[in-house]
CSV table of C-alpha atoms in Angstrom, one decimal:
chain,number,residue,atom,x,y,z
A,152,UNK,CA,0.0,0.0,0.0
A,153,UNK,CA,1.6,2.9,-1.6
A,154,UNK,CA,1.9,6.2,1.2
A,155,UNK,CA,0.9,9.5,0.4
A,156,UNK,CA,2.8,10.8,-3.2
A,157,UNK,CA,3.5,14.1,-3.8
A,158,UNK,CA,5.4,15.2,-6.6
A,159,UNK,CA,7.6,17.1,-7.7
A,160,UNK,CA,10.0,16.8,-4.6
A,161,UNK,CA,11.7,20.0,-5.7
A,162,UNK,CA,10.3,22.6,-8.1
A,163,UNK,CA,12.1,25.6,-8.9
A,164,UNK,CA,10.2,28.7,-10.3
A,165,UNK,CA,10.7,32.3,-11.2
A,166,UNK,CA,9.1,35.0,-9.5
A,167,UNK,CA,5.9,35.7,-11.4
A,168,UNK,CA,5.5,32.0,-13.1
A,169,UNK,CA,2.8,29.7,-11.3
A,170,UNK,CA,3.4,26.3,-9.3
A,171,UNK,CA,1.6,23.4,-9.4
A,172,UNK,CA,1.7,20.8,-6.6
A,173,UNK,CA,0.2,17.2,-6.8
A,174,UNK,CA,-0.7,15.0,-3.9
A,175,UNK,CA,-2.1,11.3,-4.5
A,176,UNK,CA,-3.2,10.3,-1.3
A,177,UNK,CA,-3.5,7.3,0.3
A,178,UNK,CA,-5.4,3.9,-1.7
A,179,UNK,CA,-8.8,4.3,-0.4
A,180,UNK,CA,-8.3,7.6,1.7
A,181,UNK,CA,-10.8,10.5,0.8
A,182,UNK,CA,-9.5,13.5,2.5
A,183,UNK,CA,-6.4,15.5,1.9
A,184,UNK,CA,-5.3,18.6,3.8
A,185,UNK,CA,-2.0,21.0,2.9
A,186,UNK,CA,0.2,22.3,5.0
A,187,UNK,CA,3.2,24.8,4.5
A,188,UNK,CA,6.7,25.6,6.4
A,189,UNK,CA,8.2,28.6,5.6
A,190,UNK,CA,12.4,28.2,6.3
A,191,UNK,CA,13.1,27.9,10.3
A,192,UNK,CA,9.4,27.9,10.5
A,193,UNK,CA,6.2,25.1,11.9
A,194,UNK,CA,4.0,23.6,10.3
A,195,UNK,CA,0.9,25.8,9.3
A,196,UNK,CA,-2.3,24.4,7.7
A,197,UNK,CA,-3.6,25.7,4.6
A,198,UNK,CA,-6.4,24.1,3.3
A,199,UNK,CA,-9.0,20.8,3.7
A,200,UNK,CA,-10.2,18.8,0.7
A,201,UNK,CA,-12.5,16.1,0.4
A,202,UNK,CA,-13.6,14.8,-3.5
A,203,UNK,CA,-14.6,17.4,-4.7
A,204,UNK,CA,-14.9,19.8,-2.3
A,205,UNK,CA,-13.5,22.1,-0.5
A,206,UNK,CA,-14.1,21.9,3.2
A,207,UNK,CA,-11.8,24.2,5.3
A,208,UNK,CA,-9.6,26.7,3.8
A,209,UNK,CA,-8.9,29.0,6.5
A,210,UNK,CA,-5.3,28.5,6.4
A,211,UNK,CA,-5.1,29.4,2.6
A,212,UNK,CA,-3.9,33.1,1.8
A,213,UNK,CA,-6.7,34.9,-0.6
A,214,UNK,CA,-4.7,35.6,-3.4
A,215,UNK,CA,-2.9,33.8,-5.7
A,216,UNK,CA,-3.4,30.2,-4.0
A,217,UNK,CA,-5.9,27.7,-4.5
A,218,UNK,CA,-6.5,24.0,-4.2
A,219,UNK,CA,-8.8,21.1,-5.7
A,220,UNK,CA,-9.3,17.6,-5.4
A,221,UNK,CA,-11.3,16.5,-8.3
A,222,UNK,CA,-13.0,13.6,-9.0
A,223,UNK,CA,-10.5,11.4,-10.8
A,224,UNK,CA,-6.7,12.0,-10.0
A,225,UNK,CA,-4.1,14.2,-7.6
A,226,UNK,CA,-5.2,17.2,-5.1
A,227,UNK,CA,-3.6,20.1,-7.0
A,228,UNK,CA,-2.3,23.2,-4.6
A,229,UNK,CA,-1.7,25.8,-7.4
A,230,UNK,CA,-0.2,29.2,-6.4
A,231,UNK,CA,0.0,32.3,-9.0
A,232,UNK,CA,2.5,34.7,-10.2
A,233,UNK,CA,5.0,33.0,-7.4
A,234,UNK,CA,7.1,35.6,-5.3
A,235,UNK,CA,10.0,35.1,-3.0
A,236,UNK,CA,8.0,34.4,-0.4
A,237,UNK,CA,6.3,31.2,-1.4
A,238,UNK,CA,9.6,29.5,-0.8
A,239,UNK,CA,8.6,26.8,1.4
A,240,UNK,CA,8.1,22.8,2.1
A,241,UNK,CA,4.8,22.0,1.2
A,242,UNK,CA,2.6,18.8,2.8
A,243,UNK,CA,0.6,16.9,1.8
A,244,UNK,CA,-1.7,14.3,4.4
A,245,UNK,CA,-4.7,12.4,3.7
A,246,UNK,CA,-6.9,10.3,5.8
A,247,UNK,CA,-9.7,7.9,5.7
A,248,UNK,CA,-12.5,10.1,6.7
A,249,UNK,CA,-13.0,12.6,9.7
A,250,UNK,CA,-16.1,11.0,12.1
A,251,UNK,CA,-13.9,10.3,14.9
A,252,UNK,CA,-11.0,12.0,16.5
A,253,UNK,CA,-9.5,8.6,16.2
A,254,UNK,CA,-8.2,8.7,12.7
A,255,UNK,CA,-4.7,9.3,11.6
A,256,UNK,CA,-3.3,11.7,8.8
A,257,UNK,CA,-0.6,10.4,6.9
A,258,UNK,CA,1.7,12.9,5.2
A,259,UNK,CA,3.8,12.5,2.1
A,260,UNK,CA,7.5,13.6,1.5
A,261,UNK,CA,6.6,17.5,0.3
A,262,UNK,CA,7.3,19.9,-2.3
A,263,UNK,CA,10.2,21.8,-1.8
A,264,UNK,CA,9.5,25.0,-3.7
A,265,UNK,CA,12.1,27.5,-4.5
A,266,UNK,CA,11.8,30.9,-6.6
A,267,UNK,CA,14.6,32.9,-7.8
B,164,UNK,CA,-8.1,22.0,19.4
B,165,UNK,CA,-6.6,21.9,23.0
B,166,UNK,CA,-3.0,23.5,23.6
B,167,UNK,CA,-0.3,21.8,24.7
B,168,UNK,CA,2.7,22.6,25.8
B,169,UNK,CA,6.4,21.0,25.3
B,170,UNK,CA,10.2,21.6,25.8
B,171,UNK,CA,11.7,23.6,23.5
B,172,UNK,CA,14.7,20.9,23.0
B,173,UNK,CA,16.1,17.6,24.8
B,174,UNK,CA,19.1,15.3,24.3
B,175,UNK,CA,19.5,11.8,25.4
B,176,UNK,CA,22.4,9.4,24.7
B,177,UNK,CA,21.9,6.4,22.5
B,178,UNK,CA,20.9,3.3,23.6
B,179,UNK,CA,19.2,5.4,26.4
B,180,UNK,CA,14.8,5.7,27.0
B,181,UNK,CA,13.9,9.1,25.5
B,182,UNK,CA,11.3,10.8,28.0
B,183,UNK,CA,9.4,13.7,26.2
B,184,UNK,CA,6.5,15.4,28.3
B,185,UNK,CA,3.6,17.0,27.4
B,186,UNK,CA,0.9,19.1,29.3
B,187,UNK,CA,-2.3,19.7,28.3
B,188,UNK,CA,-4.3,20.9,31.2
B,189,UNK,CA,-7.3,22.3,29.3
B,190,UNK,CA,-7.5,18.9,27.3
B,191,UNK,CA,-11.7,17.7,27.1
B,192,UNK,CA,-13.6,14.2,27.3
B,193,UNK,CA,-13.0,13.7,23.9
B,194,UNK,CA,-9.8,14.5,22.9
B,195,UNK,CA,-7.3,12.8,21.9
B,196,UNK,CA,-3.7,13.1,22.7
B,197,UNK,CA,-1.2,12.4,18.8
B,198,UNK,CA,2.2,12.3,18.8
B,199,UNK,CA,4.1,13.2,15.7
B,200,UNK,CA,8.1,13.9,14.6
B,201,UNK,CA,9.7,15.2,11.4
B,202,UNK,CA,13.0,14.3,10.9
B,203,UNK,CA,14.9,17.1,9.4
B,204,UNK,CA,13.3,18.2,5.8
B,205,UNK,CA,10.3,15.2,6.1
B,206,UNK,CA,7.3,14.7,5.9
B,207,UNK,CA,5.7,14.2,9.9
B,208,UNK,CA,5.3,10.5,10.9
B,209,UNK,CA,2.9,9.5,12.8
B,210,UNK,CA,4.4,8.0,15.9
B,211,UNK,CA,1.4,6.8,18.6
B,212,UNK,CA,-2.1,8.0,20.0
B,213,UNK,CA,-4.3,7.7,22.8
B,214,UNK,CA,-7.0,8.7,24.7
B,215,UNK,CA,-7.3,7.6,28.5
B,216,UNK,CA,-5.3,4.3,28.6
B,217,UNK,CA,-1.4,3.9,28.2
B,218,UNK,CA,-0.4,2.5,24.6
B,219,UNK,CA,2.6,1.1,23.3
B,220,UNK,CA,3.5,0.3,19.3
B,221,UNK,CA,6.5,-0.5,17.8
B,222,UNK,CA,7.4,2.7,17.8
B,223,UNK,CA,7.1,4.2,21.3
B,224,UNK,CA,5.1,4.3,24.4
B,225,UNK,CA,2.4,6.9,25.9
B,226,UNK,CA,1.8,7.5,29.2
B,227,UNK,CA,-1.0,9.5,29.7
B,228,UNK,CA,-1.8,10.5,33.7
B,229,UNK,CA,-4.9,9.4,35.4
B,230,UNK,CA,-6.5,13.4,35.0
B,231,UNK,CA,-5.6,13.4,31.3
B,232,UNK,CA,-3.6,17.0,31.8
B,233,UNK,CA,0.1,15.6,30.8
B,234,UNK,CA,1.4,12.4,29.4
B,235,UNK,CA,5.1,10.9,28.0
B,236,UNK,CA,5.9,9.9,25.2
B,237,UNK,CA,9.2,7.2,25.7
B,238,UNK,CA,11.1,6.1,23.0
B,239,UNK,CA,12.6,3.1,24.9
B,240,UNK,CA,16.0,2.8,23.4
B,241,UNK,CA,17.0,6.2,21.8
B,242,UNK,CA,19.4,6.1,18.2
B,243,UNK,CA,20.7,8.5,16.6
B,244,UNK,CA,17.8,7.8,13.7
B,245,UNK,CA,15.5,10.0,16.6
B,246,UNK,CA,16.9,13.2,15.8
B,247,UNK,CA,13.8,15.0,15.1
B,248,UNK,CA,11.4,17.6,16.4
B,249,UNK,CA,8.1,15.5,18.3
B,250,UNK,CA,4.8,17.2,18.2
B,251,UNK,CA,2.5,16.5,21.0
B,252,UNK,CA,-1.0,17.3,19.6
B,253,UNK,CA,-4.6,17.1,21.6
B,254,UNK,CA,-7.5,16.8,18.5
B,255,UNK,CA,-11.0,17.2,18.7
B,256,UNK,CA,-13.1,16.3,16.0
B,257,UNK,CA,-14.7,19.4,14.4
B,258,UNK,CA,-17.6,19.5,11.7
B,259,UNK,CA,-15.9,21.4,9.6
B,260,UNK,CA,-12.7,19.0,9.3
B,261,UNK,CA,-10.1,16.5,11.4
B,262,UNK,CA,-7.2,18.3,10.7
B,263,UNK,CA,-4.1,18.3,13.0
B,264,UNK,CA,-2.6,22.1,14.7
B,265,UNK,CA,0.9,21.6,15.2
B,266,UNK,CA,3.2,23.5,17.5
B,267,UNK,CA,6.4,24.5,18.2
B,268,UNK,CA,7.4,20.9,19.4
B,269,UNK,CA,10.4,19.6,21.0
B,270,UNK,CA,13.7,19.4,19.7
B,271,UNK,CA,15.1,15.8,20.1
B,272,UNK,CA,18.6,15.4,19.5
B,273,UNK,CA,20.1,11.8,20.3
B,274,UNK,CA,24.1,11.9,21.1
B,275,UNK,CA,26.4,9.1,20.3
């Protein structure tokens, strides 16, 4: 049973160019959440994603990010016209479903994003 | 979700039980208490949960005290593989999503 993929592992962009991050949770897990940590930083969440829906995206900034999970395939995190700033490691988790405290989230490796 | 509060950093020497503590005094009936560690540059790994009882895994142990406000995580024989910051994390379930609030976390650094 494959863990949580997310891919690329590093991604380089220049400042104005957009980013696209992929996440393939889990086999039969139907939640995915993001997280980001900024350099020297902890682990913040961004944003909560069942199939096609977006449940909680109180961590997500309000321009210039946004996430789906669609149907068929990878959660996509996609961030627009990149700046300096949105250097960071980005997570990925996913878990089974959320009607019990009891349930882990499993994370993947992250995104390292960089932009010159 | 409840706060909880940790030591900024610890060492142990190998082959040596790693003790890390954790209060959570305002922790509720339904809570649980995660632990969590990201070894520099990774992904967090789950490492153990509980509510009430004690647990063990292959990984670690948890003691959680009989009022629920603090518990221990031990890592029974400490290597140098257990470098990494542990996140002591109380979750509640919430309508709106199960996700995990992460803190500052304590620094584990394992000597030879």
């Amino acid at each position: 049973n494959a863990g949580v993929m997310q891919n690329p592992r590093h991604l380089v962009r220049r400042r104005g160019q957009e980013a696209r991050l992929r996440c393939s949770p889990m086999k039969g897990h139907s939640h995915v959440y993001w997280y980001r940590q900024l350099p020297e930083e902890g682990l913040k969440f961004m944003v909560y994603l069942q199939k096609e829906n977006i449940i909680d995206e109180s961590g997500m900034p309000k321009e210039r990010f946004s996430a789906e999970f669609p149907k068929e395939g990878p959660s996509i995190l996609r961030i627009q016209q990149v700046v300096r700033g949105d250097s960071a490691a980005y997570f990925c988790a996913s878990s089974r479903y959320i009607r019990t405290t009891n349930e882990k989230l499993f994370f993947g490796s992250g995104t390292q994003l960089s932009v010159l | 979700d409840a706060k909880t509060t940790q030591p900024t950093s610890m060492d142990c020497a190998e082959g040596r039980a790693a003790n890390l503590p954790c209060n959570h005094s305002t922790i509720s009936g339904n809570e649980y208490v995660y632990w969590y560690r990201q070894i520099h540059s990774q992904g967090p790994q789950y490492i153990i949960h509980g509510l009430k009882n004690n647990e063990t895994n292959e990984m670690a142990s948890l003691i959680i005290t009989e009022d629920r406000k603090s518990s221990t995580l031990i890592l029974p024989h400490a290597t140098l593989r257990d470098t990494a910051v542990y996140y002591c994390i109380v979750r509640v379930f919430e309508t709106s999503g199960s996700r995990l609030t992460f803190g500052e976390g304590t620094q584990l650094t394992v000597n030879p």
